[in-house]
mmCIF file of C-alpha atoms in Angstrom:
data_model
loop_
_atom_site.group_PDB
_atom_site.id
_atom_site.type_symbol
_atom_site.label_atom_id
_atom_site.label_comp_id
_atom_site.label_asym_id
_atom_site.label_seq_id
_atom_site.Cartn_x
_atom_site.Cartn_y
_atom_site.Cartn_z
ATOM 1 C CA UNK A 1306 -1.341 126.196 33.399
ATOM 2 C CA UNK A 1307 0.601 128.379 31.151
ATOM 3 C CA UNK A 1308 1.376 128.487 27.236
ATOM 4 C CA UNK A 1309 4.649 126.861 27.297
ATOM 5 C CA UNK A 1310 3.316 123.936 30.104
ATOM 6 C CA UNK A 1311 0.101 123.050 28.149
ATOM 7 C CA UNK A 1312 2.842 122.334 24.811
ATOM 8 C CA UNK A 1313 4.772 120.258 26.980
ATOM 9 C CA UNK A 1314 1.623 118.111 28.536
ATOM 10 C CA UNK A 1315 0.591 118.017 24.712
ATOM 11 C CA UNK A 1316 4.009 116.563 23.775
ATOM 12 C CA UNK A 1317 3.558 114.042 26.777
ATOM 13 C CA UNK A 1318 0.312 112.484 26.112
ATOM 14 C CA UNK A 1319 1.568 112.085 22.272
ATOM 15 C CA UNK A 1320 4.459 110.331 23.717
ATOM 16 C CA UNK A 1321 2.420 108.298 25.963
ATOM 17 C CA UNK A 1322 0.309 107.158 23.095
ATOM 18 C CA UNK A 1323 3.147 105.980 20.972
ATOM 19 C CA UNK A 1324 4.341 104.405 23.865
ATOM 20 C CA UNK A 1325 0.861 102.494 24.255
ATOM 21 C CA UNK A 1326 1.376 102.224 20.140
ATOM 22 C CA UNK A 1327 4.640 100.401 20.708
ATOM 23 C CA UNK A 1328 3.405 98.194 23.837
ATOM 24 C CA UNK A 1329 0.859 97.013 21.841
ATOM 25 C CA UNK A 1330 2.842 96.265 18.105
ATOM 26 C CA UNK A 1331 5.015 94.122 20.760
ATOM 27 C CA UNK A 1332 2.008 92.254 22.061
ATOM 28 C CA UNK A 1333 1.121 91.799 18.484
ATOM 29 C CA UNK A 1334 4.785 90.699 18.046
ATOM 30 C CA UNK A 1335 4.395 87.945 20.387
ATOM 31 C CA UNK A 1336 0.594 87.226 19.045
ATOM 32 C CA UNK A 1337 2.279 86.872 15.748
ATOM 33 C CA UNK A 1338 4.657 84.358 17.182
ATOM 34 C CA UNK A 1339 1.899 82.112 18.100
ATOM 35 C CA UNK A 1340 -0.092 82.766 14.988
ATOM 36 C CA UNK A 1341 -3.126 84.627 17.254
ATOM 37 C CA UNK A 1342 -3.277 87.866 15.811
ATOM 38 C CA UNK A 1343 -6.799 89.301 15.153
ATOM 39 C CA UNK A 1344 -7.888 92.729 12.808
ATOM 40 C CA UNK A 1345 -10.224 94.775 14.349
ATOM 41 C CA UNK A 1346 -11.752 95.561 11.053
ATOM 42 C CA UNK A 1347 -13.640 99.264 10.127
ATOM 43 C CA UNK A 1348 -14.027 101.537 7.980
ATOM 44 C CA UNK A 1349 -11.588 104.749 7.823
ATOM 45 C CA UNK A 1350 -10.347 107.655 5.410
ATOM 46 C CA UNK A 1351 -6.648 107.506 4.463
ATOM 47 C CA UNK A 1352 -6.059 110.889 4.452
ATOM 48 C CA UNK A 1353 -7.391 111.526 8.159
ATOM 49 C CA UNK A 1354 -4.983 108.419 9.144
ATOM 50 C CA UNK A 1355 -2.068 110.230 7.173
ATOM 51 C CA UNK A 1356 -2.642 113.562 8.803
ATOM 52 C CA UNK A 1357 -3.213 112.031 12.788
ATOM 53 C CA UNK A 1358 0.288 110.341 12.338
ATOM 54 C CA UNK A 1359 1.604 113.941 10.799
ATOM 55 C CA UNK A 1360 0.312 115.698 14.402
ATOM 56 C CA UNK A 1361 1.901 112.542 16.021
ATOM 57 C CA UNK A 1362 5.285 113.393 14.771
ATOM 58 C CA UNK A 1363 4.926 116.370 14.450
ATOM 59 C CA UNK A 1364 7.821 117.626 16.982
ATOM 60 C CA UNK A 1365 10.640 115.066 15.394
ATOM 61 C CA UNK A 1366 9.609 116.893 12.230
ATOM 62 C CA UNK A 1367 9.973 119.892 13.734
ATOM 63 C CA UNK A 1368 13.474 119.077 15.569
ATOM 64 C CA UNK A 1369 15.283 118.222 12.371
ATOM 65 C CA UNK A 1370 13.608 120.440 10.197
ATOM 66 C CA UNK A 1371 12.101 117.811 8.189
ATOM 67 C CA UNK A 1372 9.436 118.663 5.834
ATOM 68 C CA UNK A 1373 6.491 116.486 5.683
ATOM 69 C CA UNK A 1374 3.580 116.096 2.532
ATOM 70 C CA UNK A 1375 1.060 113.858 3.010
ATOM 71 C CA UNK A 1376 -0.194 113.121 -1.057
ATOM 72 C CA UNK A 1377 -3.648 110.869 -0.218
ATOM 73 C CA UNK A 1378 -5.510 110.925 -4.063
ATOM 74 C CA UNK A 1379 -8.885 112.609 -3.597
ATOM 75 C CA UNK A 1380 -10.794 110.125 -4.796
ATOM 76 C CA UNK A 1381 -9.326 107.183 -2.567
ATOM 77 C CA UNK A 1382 -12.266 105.606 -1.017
ATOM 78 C CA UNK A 1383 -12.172 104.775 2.543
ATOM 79 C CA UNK A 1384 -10.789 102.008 3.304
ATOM 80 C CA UNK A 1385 -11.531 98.770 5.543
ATOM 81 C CA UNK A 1386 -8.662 97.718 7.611
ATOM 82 C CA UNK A 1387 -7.422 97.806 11.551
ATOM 83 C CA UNK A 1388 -7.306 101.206 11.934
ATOM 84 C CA UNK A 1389 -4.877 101.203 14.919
ATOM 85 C CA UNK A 1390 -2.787 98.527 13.231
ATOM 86 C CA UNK A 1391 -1.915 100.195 9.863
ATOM 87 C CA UNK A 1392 -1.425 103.358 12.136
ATOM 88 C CA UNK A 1393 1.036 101.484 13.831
ATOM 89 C CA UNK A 1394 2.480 100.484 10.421
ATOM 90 C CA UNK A 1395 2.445 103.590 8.853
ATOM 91 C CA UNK A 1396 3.879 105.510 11.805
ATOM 92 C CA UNK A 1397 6.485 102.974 12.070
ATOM 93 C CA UNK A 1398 7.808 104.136 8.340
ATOM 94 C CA UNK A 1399 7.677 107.343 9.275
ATOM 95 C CA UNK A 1400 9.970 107.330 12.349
ATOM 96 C CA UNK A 1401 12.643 105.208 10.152
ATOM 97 C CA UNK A 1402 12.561 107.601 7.589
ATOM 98 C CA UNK A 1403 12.521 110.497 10.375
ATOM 99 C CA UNK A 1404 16.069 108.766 12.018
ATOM 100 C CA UNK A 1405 17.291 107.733 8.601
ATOM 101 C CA UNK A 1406 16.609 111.640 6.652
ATOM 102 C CA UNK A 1407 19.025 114.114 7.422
ATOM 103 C CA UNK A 1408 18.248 117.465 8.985
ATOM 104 C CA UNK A 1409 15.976 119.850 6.364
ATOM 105 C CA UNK A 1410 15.324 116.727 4.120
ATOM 106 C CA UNK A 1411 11.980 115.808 3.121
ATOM 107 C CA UNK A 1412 9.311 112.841 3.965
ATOM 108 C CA UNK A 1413 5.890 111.588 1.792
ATOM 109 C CA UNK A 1414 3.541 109.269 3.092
ATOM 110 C CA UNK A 1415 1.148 109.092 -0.117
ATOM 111 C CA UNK A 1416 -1.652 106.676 -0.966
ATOM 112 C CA UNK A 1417 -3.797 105.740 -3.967
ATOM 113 C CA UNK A 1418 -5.448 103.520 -5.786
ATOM 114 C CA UNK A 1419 -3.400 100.256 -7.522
ATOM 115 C CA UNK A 1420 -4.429 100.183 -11.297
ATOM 116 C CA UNK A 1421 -5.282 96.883 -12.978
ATOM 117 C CA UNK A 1422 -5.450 94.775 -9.404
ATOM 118 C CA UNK A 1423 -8.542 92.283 -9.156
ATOM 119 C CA UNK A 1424 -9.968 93.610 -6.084
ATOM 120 C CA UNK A 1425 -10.328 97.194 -5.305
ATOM 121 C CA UNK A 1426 -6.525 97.747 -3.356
ATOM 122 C CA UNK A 1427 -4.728 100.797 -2.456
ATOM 123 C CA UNK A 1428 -0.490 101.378 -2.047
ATOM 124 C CA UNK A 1429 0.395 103.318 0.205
ATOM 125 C CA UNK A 1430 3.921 104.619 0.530
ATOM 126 C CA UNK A 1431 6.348 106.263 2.577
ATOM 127 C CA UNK A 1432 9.406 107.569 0.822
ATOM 128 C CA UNK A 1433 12.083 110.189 1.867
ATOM 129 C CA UNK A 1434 15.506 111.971 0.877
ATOM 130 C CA UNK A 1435 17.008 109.934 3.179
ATOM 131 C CA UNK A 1436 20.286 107.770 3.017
ATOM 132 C CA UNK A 1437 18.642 104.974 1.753
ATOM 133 C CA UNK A 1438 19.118 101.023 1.752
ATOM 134 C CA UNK A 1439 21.579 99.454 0.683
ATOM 135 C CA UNK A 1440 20.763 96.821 -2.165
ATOM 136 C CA UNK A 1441 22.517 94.351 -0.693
ATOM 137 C CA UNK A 1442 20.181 94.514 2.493
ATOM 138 C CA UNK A 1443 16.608 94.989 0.744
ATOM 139 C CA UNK A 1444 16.017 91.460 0.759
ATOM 140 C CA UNK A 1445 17.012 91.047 4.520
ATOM 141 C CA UNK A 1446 15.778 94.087 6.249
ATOM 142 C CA UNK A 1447 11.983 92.283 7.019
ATOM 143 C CA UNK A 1448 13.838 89.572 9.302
ATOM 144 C CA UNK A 1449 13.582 89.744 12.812
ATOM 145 C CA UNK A 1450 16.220 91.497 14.409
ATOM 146 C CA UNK A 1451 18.055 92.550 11.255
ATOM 147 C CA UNK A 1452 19.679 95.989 10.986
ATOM 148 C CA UNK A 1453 21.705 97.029 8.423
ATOM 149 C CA UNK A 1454 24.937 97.689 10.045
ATOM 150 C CA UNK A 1455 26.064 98.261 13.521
ATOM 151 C CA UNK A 1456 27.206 101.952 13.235
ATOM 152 C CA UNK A 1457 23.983 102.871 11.752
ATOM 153 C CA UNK A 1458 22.363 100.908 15.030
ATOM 154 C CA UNK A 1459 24.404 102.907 17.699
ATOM 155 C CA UNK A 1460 23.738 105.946 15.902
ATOM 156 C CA UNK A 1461 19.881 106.088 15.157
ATOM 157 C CA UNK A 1462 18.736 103.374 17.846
ATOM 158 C CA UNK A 1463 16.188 100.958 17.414
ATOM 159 C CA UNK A 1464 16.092 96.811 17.850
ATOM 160 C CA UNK A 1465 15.282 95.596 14.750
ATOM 161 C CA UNK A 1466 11.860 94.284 15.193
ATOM 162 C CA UNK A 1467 9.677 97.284 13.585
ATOM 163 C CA UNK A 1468 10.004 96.298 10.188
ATOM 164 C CA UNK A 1469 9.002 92.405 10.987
ATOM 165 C CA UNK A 1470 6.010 93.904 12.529
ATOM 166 C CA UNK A 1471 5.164 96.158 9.647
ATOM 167 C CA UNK A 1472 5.728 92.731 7.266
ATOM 168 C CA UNK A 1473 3.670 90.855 9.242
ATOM 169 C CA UNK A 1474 0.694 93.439 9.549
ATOM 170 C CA UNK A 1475 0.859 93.772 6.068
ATOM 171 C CA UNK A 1476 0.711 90.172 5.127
ATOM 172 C CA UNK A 1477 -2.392 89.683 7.845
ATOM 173 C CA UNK A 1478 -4.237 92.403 5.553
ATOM 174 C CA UNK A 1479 -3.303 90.408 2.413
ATOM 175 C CA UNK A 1480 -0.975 92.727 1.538
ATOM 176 C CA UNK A 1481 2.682 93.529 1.178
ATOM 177 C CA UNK A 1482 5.752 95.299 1.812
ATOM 178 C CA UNK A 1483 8.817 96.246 -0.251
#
């Protein structure tokens, strides 16, 4: 195959992975429902996590020219977690802050350790330069279904149910979202 055929079968089977990504988050959507969703607890470093999702996007990135920093603090142990379900999370942030950032903006997924907690705990977050939420919606934006306004729907897509799933996933780890 040539050059410019073995990019594009690349660029498929990352697309076919987020697809089996987003297949699953919706199986865990409907697990949730029912209260049967299960962690598939391991070990895993942050900063390989943070740089898999950065290859996974890599081409949105790319298309808007977006720039991307992954900040993981180099002495973050690994953590214990689902793997494929903070992926899923994580990922999740990205692509909203990918659709919400416009063109030659900038995204940071960083991670460290949270001072003064009782167990050892790490925040992770994903922040952009991005149009940002309006105060009025923080508090509603976890619900099921909820999008901030229509003309932002129509124009960036989406359903609403990402950022229940990332609340949810979250809360399952004993953690949270805001």
């Amino acid at each position: 195959i040539t050059d410019k055929q073995e990019k594009g079968l690349v660029v498929v089977q990352r697309n076919l992975e987020r697809l089996s990504r987003t297949i699953g988050a919706l199986l865990d959507f409907s697990r949730m429902d029912i209260g049967r969703i299960t962690l598939n607890l391991q070990r895993f470093s942050v900063a390989s996590l943070v740089a898999e999702i950065h290859t996974t996007v890599r081409s949105e990135l790319d298309k808007k020219k977006l720039r991307f920093l992954g900040a993981v603090e180099g002495d973050l142990p690994s953590l214990i977690a689902d793997r494929e379900k903070l992926s899923a999370v994580i990922e999740n942030l990205v692509i909203n802050a990918i659709k919400f950032t416009p063109e030659g903006g900038s995204i940071t997924v960083s991670a460290g350790r949270v001072a003064g907690a009782e167990r050892p705990t790490a925040e992770i977050r994903v922040s952009d330069s991005g149009i940002g939420i309006p105060r009025d919606q923080i508090g509603k934006i976890f619900n099921r279904f909820h999008q901030v306004d229509g003309t932002t729907t129509r124009r960036f897509g989406g359903v609403g149910l990402g950022l229940a799933i990332v609340k949810h996933v979250a809360a399952t780890h004993g953690g949270d979202i805001s």
